[in-house]
PDB file of C-alpha atoms in Angstrom:
ATOM      1  CA  MET Z   1     -43.508 142.063   5.462  1.00 88.00           C
ATOM      2  CA  ASN Z   2     -44.621 139.059   3.423  1.00 96.00           C
ATOM      3  CA  SER Z   3     -47.510 139.019   0.958  1.00 97.00           C
ATOM      4  CA  ILE Z   4     -47.581 135.196   0.973  1.00 98.00           C
ATOM      5  CA  GLU Z   5     -46.707 132.796   3.787  1.00 98.00           C
ATOM      6  CA  VAL Z   6     -46.975 129.029   3.296  1.00 98.00           C
ATOM      7  CA  ALA Z   7     -46.374 126.657   6.205  1.00 98.00           C
ATOM      8  CA  HIS Z   8     -46.298 122.852   5.978  1.00 97.00           C
ATOM      9  CA  LEU Z   9     -48.526 122.782   2.904  1.00 97.00           C
ATOM     10  CA  ARG Z  10     -49.574 119.338   1.747  1.00 97.00           C
ATOM     11  CA  VAL Z  11     -51.898 118.746  -1.207  1.00 96.00           C
ATOM     12  CA  LEU Z  12     -53.441 115.438  -2.260  1.00 93.00           C
ATOM     13  CA  ARG Z  13     -54.747 114.637  -5.726  1.00 87.00           C
ATOM     14  CA  GLY Z  14     -56.453 111.312  -6.272  1.00 84.00           C
ATOM     15  CA  GLY Z  15     -55.233 110.280  -2.841  1.00 85.00           C
ATOM     16  CA  ARG Z  16     -51.619 110.901  -3.871  1.00 89.00           C
ATOM     17  CA  PRO Z  17     -49.526 113.744  -2.412  1.00 92.00           C
ATOM     18  CA  VAL Z  18     -48.458 116.274  -5.052  1.00 94.00           C
ATOM     19  CA  ILE Z  19     -47.153 118.901  -2.603  1.00 96.00           C
ATOM     20  CA  HIS Z  20     -45.051 117.576   0.271  1.00 90.00           C
ATOM     21  CA  ASP Z  21     -44.842 119.600   3.515  1.00 94.00           C
ATOM     22  CA  LEU Z  22     -43.849 122.791   1.670  1.00 97.00           C
ATOM     23  CA  SER Z  23     -43.044 126.039   3.461  1.00 97.00           C
ATOM     24  CA  CYS Z  24     -42.051 129.333   1.815  1.00 97.00           C
ATOM     25  CA  ALA Z  25     -42.737 133.061   1.807  1.00 97.00           C
ATOM     26  CA  VAL Z  26     -42.946 135.839  -0.766  1.00 97.00           C
ATOM     27  CA  ALA Z  27     -41.962 139.327   0.363  1.00 96.00           C
ATOM     28  CA  ALA Z  28     -44.262 142.245  -0.400  1.00 96.00           C
ATOM     29  CA  GLY Z  29     -43.431 144.295  -3.480  1.00 95.00           C
ATOM     30  CA  THR Z  30     -41.131 141.697  -5.028  1.00 96.00           C
ATOM     31  CA  LEU Z  31     -41.039 139.910  -8.368  1.00 97.00           C
ATOM     32  CA  THR Z  32     -40.629 136.241  -7.456  1.00 97.00           C
ATOM     33  CA  GLY Z  33     -40.256 133.395  -9.915  1.00 96.00           C
ATOM     34  CA  LEU Z  34     -41.736 129.957  -9.241  1.00 96.00           C
ATOM     35  CA  LEU Z  35     -39.782 127.621 -11.481  1.00 93.00           C
ATOM     36  CA  GLY Z  36     -39.594 123.919 -12.125  1.00 89.00           C
ATOM     37  CA  PRO Z  37     -40.263 121.264 -14.764  1.00 85.00           C
ATOM     38  CA  SER Z  38     -43.768 120.343 -15.886  1.00 86.00           C
ATOM     39  CA  GLY Z  39     -45.480 118.270 -13.204  1.00 88.00           C
ATOM     40  CA  SER Z  40     -43.418 119.727 -10.372  1.00 91.00           C
ATOM     41  CA  GLY Z  41     -46.472 121.165  -8.580  1.00 93.00           C
ATOM     42  CA  LYS Z  42     -46.268 124.815  -9.627  1.00 94.00           C
ATOM     43  CA  THR Z  43     -49.908 125.185 -10.660  1.00 94.00           C
ATOM     44  CA  THR Z  44     -51.087 123.276  -7.589  1.00 95.00           C
ATOM     45  CA  LEU Z  45     -49.138 125.614  -5.327  1.00 97.00           C
ATOM     46  CA  LEU Z  46     -50.540 128.682  -7.090  1.00 97.00           C
ATOM     47  CA  ARG Z  47     -54.073 127.320  -6.777  1.00 96.00           C
ATOM     48  CA  ALA Z  48     -53.518 126.788  -3.053  1.00 97.00           C
ATOM     49  CA  ILE Z  49     -52.297 130.371  -2.720  1.00 97.00           C
ATOM     50  CA  VAL Z  50     -55.377 131.841  -4.422  1.00 96.00           C
ATOM     51  CA  GLY Z  51     -57.614 129.525  -2.400  1.00 95.00           C
ATOM     52  CA  VAL Z  52     -59.156 127.328  -5.102  1.00 95.00           C
ATOM     53  CA  GLN Z  53     -57.239 124.078  -4.512  1.00 94.00           C
ATOM     54  CA  ARG Z  54     -58.998 121.184  -2.773  1.00 89.00           C
ATOM     55  CA  SER Z  55     -57.524 118.566  -0.406  1.00 90.00           C
ATOM     56  CA  VAL Z  56     -55.159 121.042   1.240  1.00 94.00           C
ATOM     57  CA  SER Z  57     -53.625 120.841   4.696  1.00 95.00           C
ATOM     58  CA  GLY Z  58     -51.235 123.242   6.381  1.00 96.00           C
ATOM     59  CA  GLN Z  59     -51.450 127.024   6.437  1.00 97.00           C
ATOM     60  CA  VAL Z  60     -51.490 129.481   3.540  1.00 97.00           C
ATOM     61  CA  SER Z  61     -51.712 133.176   4.389  1.00 97.00           C
ATOM     62  CA  VAL Z  62     -52.176 135.847   1.719  1.00 98.00           C
ATOM     63  CA  LEU Z  63     -51.893 139.549   2.606  1.00 97.00           C
ATOM     64  CA  GLY Z  64     -52.383 138.580   6.240  1.00 96.00           C
ATOM     65  CA  LEU Z  65     -55.567 136.566   5.649  1.00 97.00           C
ATOM     66  CA  PRO Z  66     -56.275 132.866   5.048  1.00 97.00           C
ATOM     67  CA  ALA Z  67     -56.007 132.006   1.341  1.00 97.00           C
ATOM     68  CA  GLY Z  68     -59.364 132.208  -0.400  1.00 94.00           C
ATOM     69  CA  SER Z  69     -60.885 134.708   2.045  1.00 96.00           C
ATOM     70  CA  VAL Z  70     -63.694 136.791   0.561  1.00 93.00           C
ATOM     71  CA  ALA Z  71     -61.825 139.965   1.517  1.00 93.00           C
ATOM     72  CA  LEU Z  72     -58.986 138.959  -0.838  1.00 94.00           C
ATOM     73  CA  ARG Z  73     -61.076 138.865  -4.013  1.00 87.00           C
ATOM     74  CA  SER Z  74     -60.366 142.482  -4.882  1.00 86.00           C
ATOM     75  CA  LYS Z  75     -56.749 142.304  -3.729  1.00 93.00           C
ATOM     76  CA  VAL Z  76     -55.458 139.275  -5.634  1.00 95.00           C
ATOM     77  CA  GLY Z  77     -55.236 138.996  -9.421  1.00 93.00           C
ATOM     78  CA  TYR Z  78     -54.897 135.479 -10.850  1.00 94.00           C
ATOM     79  CA  VAL Z  79     -54.001 134.645 -14.450  1.00 92.00           C
ATOM     80  CA  THR Z  80     -54.328 130.957 -15.289  1.00 91.00           C
ATOM     81  CA  GLN Z  81     -52.541 129.102 -18.098  1.00 84.00           C
ATOM     82  CA  GLY Z  82     -55.759 129.058 -20.125  1.00 76.00           C
ATOM     83  CA  LYS Z  83     -56.744 132.499 -21.356  1.00 72.00           C
ATOM     84  CA  SER Z  84     -59.739 133.772 -19.396  1.00 82.00           C
ATOM     85  CA  VAL Z  85     -61.152 136.247 -21.929  1.00 92.00           C
ATOM     86  CA  TYR Z  86     -63.802 135.976 -24.645  1.00 94.00           C
ATOM     87  CA  ASN Z  87     -62.676 135.645 -28.258  1.00 94.00           C
ATOM     88  CA  ASP Z  88     -65.932 137.045 -29.687  1.00 95.00           C
ATOM     89  CA  LEU Z  89     -65.655 140.327 -27.760  1.00 96.00           C
ATOM     90  CA  THR Z  90     -63.285 143.199 -28.404  1.00 97.00           C
ATOM     91  CA  VAL Z  91     -60.477 143.943 -25.994  1.00 96.00           C
ATOM     92  CA  ARG Z  92     -62.386 146.900 -24.572  1.00 96.00           C
ATOM     93  CA  GLU Z  93     -65.644 144.936 -24.290  1.00 96.00           C
ATOM     94  CA  ASN Z  94     -63.837 142.197 -22.359  1.00 96.00           C
ATOM     95  CA  LEU Z  95     -62.304 144.669 -19.960  1.00 96.00           C
ATOM     96  CA  THR Z  96     -65.522 146.643 -19.506  1.00 95.00           C
ATOM     97  CA  TYR Z  97     -67.348 143.393 -18.685  1.00 94.00           C
ATOM     98  CA  PHE Z  98     -64.743 142.224 -16.165  1.00 93.00           C
ATOM     99  CA  ALA Z  99     -64.547 145.720 -14.634  1.00 93.00           C
ATOM    100  CA  ALA Z 100     -68.273 145.508 -13.906  1.00 91.00           C
ATOM    101  CA  LEU Z 101     -67.798 142.088 -12.291  1.00 89.00           C
ATOM    102  CA  VAL Z 102     -65.163 143.358  -9.848  1.00 87.00           C
ATOM    103  CA  GLY Z 103     -66.902 146.679  -9.250  1.00 88.00           C
ATOM    104  CA  ALA Z 104     -64.185 148.761 -10.890  1.00 90.00           C
ATOM    105  CA  PRO Z 105     -65.086 152.065 -12.599  1.00 90.00           C
ATOM    106  CA  ALA Z 106     -65.377 151.978 -16.388  1.00 84.00           C
ATOM    107  CA  ALA Z 107     -62.350 154.283 -16.666  1.00 90.00           C
ATOM    108  CA  LYS Z 108     -60.225 151.501 -15.177  1.00 93.00           C
ATOM    109  CA  ALA Z 109     -60.530 149.562 -18.445  1.00 92.00           C
ATOM    110  CA  THR Z 110     -58.809 152.389 -20.315  1.00 92.00           C
ATOM    111  CA  GLU Z 111     -56.128 152.658 -17.628  1.00 92.00           C
ATOM    112  CA  VAL Z 112     -55.135 148.975 -17.788  1.00 94.00           C
ATOM    113  CA  LEU Z 113     -55.089 149.112 -21.595  1.00 94.00           C
ATOM    114  CA  GLY Z 114     -52.263 151.599 -21.239  1.00 91.00           C
ATOM    115  CA  THR Z 115     -50.508 149.465 -18.623  1.00 88.00           C
ATOM    116  CA  VAL Z 116     -50.270 146.494 -21.008  1.00 88.00           C
ATOM    117  CA  SER Z 117     -49.696 148.644 -24.133  1.00 87.00           C
ATOM    118  CA  LEU Z 118     -52.907 147.651 -25.937  1.00 92.00           C
ATOM    119  CA  VAL Z 119     -54.550 151.040 -26.434  1.00 94.00           C
ATOM    120  CA  ASP Z 120     -54.218 150.741 -30.225  1.00 95.00           C
ATOM    121  CA  ARG Z 121     -55.880 147.283 -30.154  1.00 95.00           C
ATOM    122  CA  ALA Z 122     -58.804 148.223 -27.899  1.00 96.00           C
ATOM    123  CA  GLU Z 123     -61.469 147.738 -30.607  1.00 97.00           C
ATOM    124  CA  ALA Z 124     -60.010 144.514 -32.044  1.00 97.00           C
ATOM    125  CA  LEU Z 125     -61.715 141.171 -31.468  1.00 97.00           C
ATOM    126  CA  VAL Z 126     -59.695 139.114 -29.010  1.00 96.00           C
ATOM    127  CA  GLY Z 127     -59.999 136.086 -31.315  1.00 94.00           C
ATOM    128  CA  ARG Z 128     -58.018 137.965 -33.963  1.00 94.00           C
ATOM    129  CA  LEU Z 129     -55.142 138.931 -31.691  1.00 92.00           C
ATOM    130  CA  SER Z 130     -51.743 137.281 -31.532  1.00 86.00           C
ATOM    131  CA  GLY Z 131     -50.925 134.943 -28.662  1.00 82.00           C
ATOM    132  CA  GLY Z 132     -48.884 137.615 -26.934  1.00 81.00           C
ATOM    133  CA  GLU Z 133     -51.669 140.176 -27.260  1.00 87.00           C
ATOM    134  CA  ARG Z 134     -54.228 137.736 -25.816  1.00 89.00           C
ATOM    135  CA  ALA Z 135     -51.873 137.094 -22.897  1.00 86.00           C
ATOM    136  CA  ARG Z 136     -51.746 140.842 -22.272  1.00 88.00           C
ATOM    137  CA  VAL Z 137     -55.564 141.062 -22.345  1.00 93.00           C
ATOM    138  CA  SER Z 138     -55.737 138.364 -19.646  1.00 91.00           C
ATOM    139  CA  LEU Z 139     -53.184 140.303 -17.609  1.00 90.00           C
ATOM    140  CA  ALA Z 140     -55.164 143.527 -18.085  1.00 93.00           C
ATOM    141  CA  ALA Z 141     -58.313 141.783 -16.807  1.00 93.00           C
ATOM    142  CA  ALA Z 142     -56.435 140.678 -13.684  1.00 92.00           C
ATOM    143  CA  LEU Z 143     -55.328 144.284 -13.077  1.00 92.00           C
ATOM    144  CA  LEU Z 144     -58.830 145.758 -13.102  1.00 93.00           C
ATOM    145  CA  GLY Z 145     -59.269 145.414  -9.351  1.00 89.00           C
ATOM    146  CA  SER Z 146     -55.927 147.162  -8.646  1.00 88.00           C
ATOM    147  CA  PRO Z 147     -54.591 144.030  -6.901  1.00 94.00           C
ATOM    148  CA  SER Z 148     -51.813 144.107  -4.335  1.00 96.00           C
ATOM    149  CA  LEU Z 149     -50.773 140.606  -5.412  1.00 97.00           C
ATOM    150  CA  LEU Z 150     -50.601 139.115  -8.910  1.00 97.00           C
ATOM    151  CA  VAL Z 151     -50.352 135.329  -9.304  1.00 97.00           C
ATOM    152  CA  LEU Z 152     -49.419 134.414 -12.886  1.00 95.00           C
ATOM    153  CA  ASP Z 153     -49.322 130.802 -14.081  1.00 94.00           C
ATOM    154  CA  GLU Z 154     -46.831 130.449 -16.963  1.00 89.00           C
ATOM    155  CA  PRO Z 155     -47.927 133.726 -18.630  1.00 88.00           C
ATOM    156  CA  THR Z 156     -45.158 133.624 -21.262  1.00 83.00           C
ATOM    157  CA  VAL Z 157     -45.428 129.980 -22.357  1.00 80.00           C
ATOM    158  CA  GLY Z 158     -45.444 129.602 -26.151  1.00 75.00           C
ATOM    159  CA  LEU Z 159     -44.538 133.233 -26.821  1.00 77.00           C
ATOM    160  CA  ASP Z 160     -41.633 134.365 -28.958  1.00 78.00           C
ATOM    161  CA  PRO Z 161     -38.681 136.134 -27.273  1.00 82.00           C
ATOM    162  CA  LEU Z 162     -39.866 139.639 -28.198  1.00 81.00           C
ATOM    163  CA  LEU Z 163     -43.332 139.109 -26.723  1.00 79.00           C
ATOM    164  CA  ARG Z 164     -41.858 137.533 -23.609  1.00 83.00           C
ATOM    165  CA  GLU Z 165     -39.637 140.579 -23.150  1.00 86.00           C
ATOM    166  CA  GLU Z 166     -42.650 142.886 -23.498  1.00 83.00           C
ATOM    167  CA  LEU Z 167     -44.552 141.015 -20.791  1.00 85.00           C
ATOM    168  CA  TRP Z 168     -41.591 140.945 -18.425  1.00 89.00           C
ATOM    169  CA  SER Z 169     -41.240 144.691 -18.892  1.00 89.00           C
ATOM    170  CA  VAL Z 170     -44.834 145.037 -17.693  1.00 88.00           C
ATOM    171  CA  PHE Z 171     -44.109 142.777 -14.702  1.00 92.00           C
ATOM    172  CA  ARG Z 172     -41.093 144.867 -13.713  1.00 92.00           C
ATOM    173  CA  ARG Z 173     -43.067 148.117 -13.908  1.00 91.00           C
ATOM    174  CA  LEU Z 174     -45.796 146.658 -11.710  1.00 92.00           C
ATOM    175  CA  ALA Z 175     -43.264 145.491  -9.113  1.00 94.00           C
ATOM    176  CA  GLU Z 176     -41.617 148.928  -9.143  1.00 94.00           C
ATOM    177  CA  ASN Z 177     -45.048 150.380  -8.310  1.00 93.00           C
ATOM    178  CA  GLY Z 178     -45.400 148.145  -5.245  1.00 94.00           C
ATOM    179  CA  VAL Z 179     -47.351 145.176  -6.621  1.00 96.00           C
ATOM    180  CA  THR Z 180     -46.178 141.736  -5.466  1.00 98.00           C
ATOM    181  CA  LEU Z 181     -45.839 139.265  -8.353  1.00 97.00           C
ATOM    182  CA  LEU Z 182     -45.468 135.486  -8.211  1.00 98.00           C
ATOM    183  CA  VAL Z 183     -44.782 134.244 -11.741  1.00 96.00           C
ATOM    184  CA  SER Z 184     -44.478 130.548 -12.568  1.00 94.00           C
ATOM    185  CA  GLY Z 185     -42.554 129.095 -15.487  1.00 87.00           C
ATOM    186  CA  HIS Z 186     -40.270 126.294 -16.572  1.00 78.00           C
ATOM    187  CA  VAL Z 187     -37.847 128.301 -18.750  1.00 76.00           C
ATOM    188  CA  MET Z 188     -34.746 128.937 -16.679  1.00 77.00           C
ATOM    189  CA  ASP Z 189     -33.538 131.811 -18.858  1.00 77.00           C
ATOM    190  CA  GLU Z 190     -36.391 133.846 -17.323  1.00 84.00           C
ATOM    191  CA  ALA Z 191     -35.062 133.242 -13.813  1.00 89.00           C
ATOM    192  CA  ASP Z 192     -32.625 136.172 -13.969  1.00 89.00           C
ATOM    193  CA  ARG Z 193     -35.540 138.521 -14.500  1.00 92.00           C
ATOM    194  CA  CYS Z 194     -36.760 137.776 -10.956  1.00 95.00           C
ATOM    195  CA  GLN Z 195     -35.603 139.200  -7.655  1.00 95.00           C
ATOM    196  CA  ARG Z 196     -36.086 135.865  -5.916  1.00 96.00           C
ATOM    197  CA  LEU Z 197     -36.614 132.266  -7.022  1.00 96.00           C
ATOM    198  CA  LEU Z 198     -38.600 129.362  -5.643  1.00 96.00           C
ATOM    199  CA  LEU Z 199     -37.465 126.150  -7.346  1.00 94.00           C
ATOM    200  CA  LEU Z 200     -39.800 123.142  -7.221  1.00 94.00           C
ATOM    201  CA  ARG Z 201     -39.355 119.510  -8.171  1.00 91.00           C
ATOM    202  CA  ASP Z 202     -41.813 116.685  -7.498  1.00 92.00           C
ATOM    203  CA  GLY Z 203     -43.827 118.840  -5.104  1.00 94.00           C
ATOM    204  CA  ALA Z 204     -40.859 119.749  -2.926  1.00 93.00           C
ATOM    205  CA  LEU Z 205     -39.010 123.052  -2.585  1.00 94.00           C
ATOM    206  CA  LEU Z 206     -35.392 122.694  -3.722  1.00 92.00           C
ATOM    207  CA  ALA Z 207     -34.367 126.309  -3.219  1.00 93.00           C
ATOM    208  CA  ASP Z 208     -35.591 129.708  -2.063  1.00 95.00           C
ATOM    209  CA  ALA Z 209     -32.908 132.204  -3.065  1.00 95.00           C
ATOM    210  CA  THR Z 210     -31.933 135.101  -5.276  1.00 95.00           C
ATOM    211  CA  PRO Z 211     -30.329 134.227  -8.629  1.00 93.00           C
ATOM    212  CA  ALA Z 212     -26.950 135.351  -7.248  1.00 94.00           C
ATOM    213  CA  GLU Z 213     -27.351 133.222  -4.106  1.00 94.00           C
ATOM    214  CA  LEU Z 214     -28.325 130.231  -6.218  1.00 93.00           C
ATOM    215  CA  ARG Z 215     -25.179 130.568  -8.336  1.00 93.00           C
ATOM    216  CA  GLN Z 216     -23.007 130.904  -5.261  1.00 93.00           C
ATOM    217  CA  ARG Z 217     -24.657 127.957  -3.511  1.00 92.00           C
ATOM    218  CA  THR Z 218     -24.144 125.629  -6.482  1.00 92.00           C
ATOM    219  CA  GLY Z 219     -20.828 127.005  -7.749  1.00 93.00           C
ATOM    220  CA  THR Z 220     -22.207 127.623 -11.233  1.00 91.00           C
ATOM    221  CA  GLU Z 221     -22.731 130.633 -13.484  1.00 88.00           C
ATOM    222  CA  ASN Z 222     -25.623 129.208 -15.486  1.00 88.00           C
ATOM    223  CA  LEU Z 223     -28.988 128.897 -13.716  1.00 89.00           C
ATOM    224  CA  ASP Z 224     -29.906 125.824 -15.775  1.00 88.00           C
ATOM    225  CA  GLN Z 225     -26.775 124.161 -14.439  1.00 90.00           C
ATOM    226  CA  ALA Z 226     -27.575 125.374 -10.929  1.00 90.00           C
ATOM    227  CA  PHE Z 227     -31.015 123.757 -11.056  1.00 88.00           C
ATOM    228  CA  LEU Z 228     -29.564 120.491 -12.374  1.00 88.00           C
ATOM    229  CA  ARG Z 229     -26.979 120.465  -9.599  1.00 90.00           C
ATOM    230  CA  LEU Z 230     -29.685 120.969  -6.987  1.00 89.00           C
ATOM    231  CA  ILE Z 231     -31.641 118.047  -8.474  1.00 85.00           C
ATOM    232  CA  ARG Z 232     -28.578 115.795  -8.432  1.00 86.00           C
ATOM    233  CA  ASN Z 233     -27.829 116.757  -4.845  1.00 85.00           C
ATOM    234  CA  ALA Z 234     -31.422 116.008  -3.831  1.00 80.00           C
ATOM    235  CA  VAL Z 235     -31.332 112.617  -5.542  1.00 78.00           C
ATOM    236  CA  ALA Z 236     -28.004 111.771  -3.922  1.00 78.00           C
ATOM    237  CA  ALA Z 237     -29.340 112.734  -0.501  1.00 71.00           C
TER     238      ALA Z 237
END
């Protein structure tokens, strides 16, 4: 069963195509990486999946419903590149506020604090947190509705290796508990943390494979080299 199915997606921006006839799927309960260089169309694809992208043609199905359906609002968590929490509120105040917006019980705020390991920072102002802690607050807010699908747009960008490892540990635990995660990024050393990879370049899908399949397909051991080989092959074709 797939949590996401994309068929012949095409997206225009300023009259120019930024996604070109793209088709892919994300299996339920998997941790899938969406990787590619800046400007490859990752954010545009994620926006189409959560139903907020304009000038879209083709079909995008999420949890069996058209992307953006009202019924999906409590089932899909979306974390954008920009942090979506308030700096002048404490961590707990942010989560209590967002819990009320999604109709979650107040106790859910305490539960997600534990999920992202921020119980000891619950009363701290978000504006005084580190970058990694703020990223975890945004993730906690997205978890308040107990989503079946989490769409995360470059959640580890700018973080040091230790903080990135902490976040990926959270992602793995969520996937082990049945949540589907689609995580975008442009750092190829994170690719091995994913069960499956979607590789984008210039709005086109270069590969949909596991890390092992990608290595075998390109005859390389290093995923950076694998991606470069795919690009060269695409250019040559």
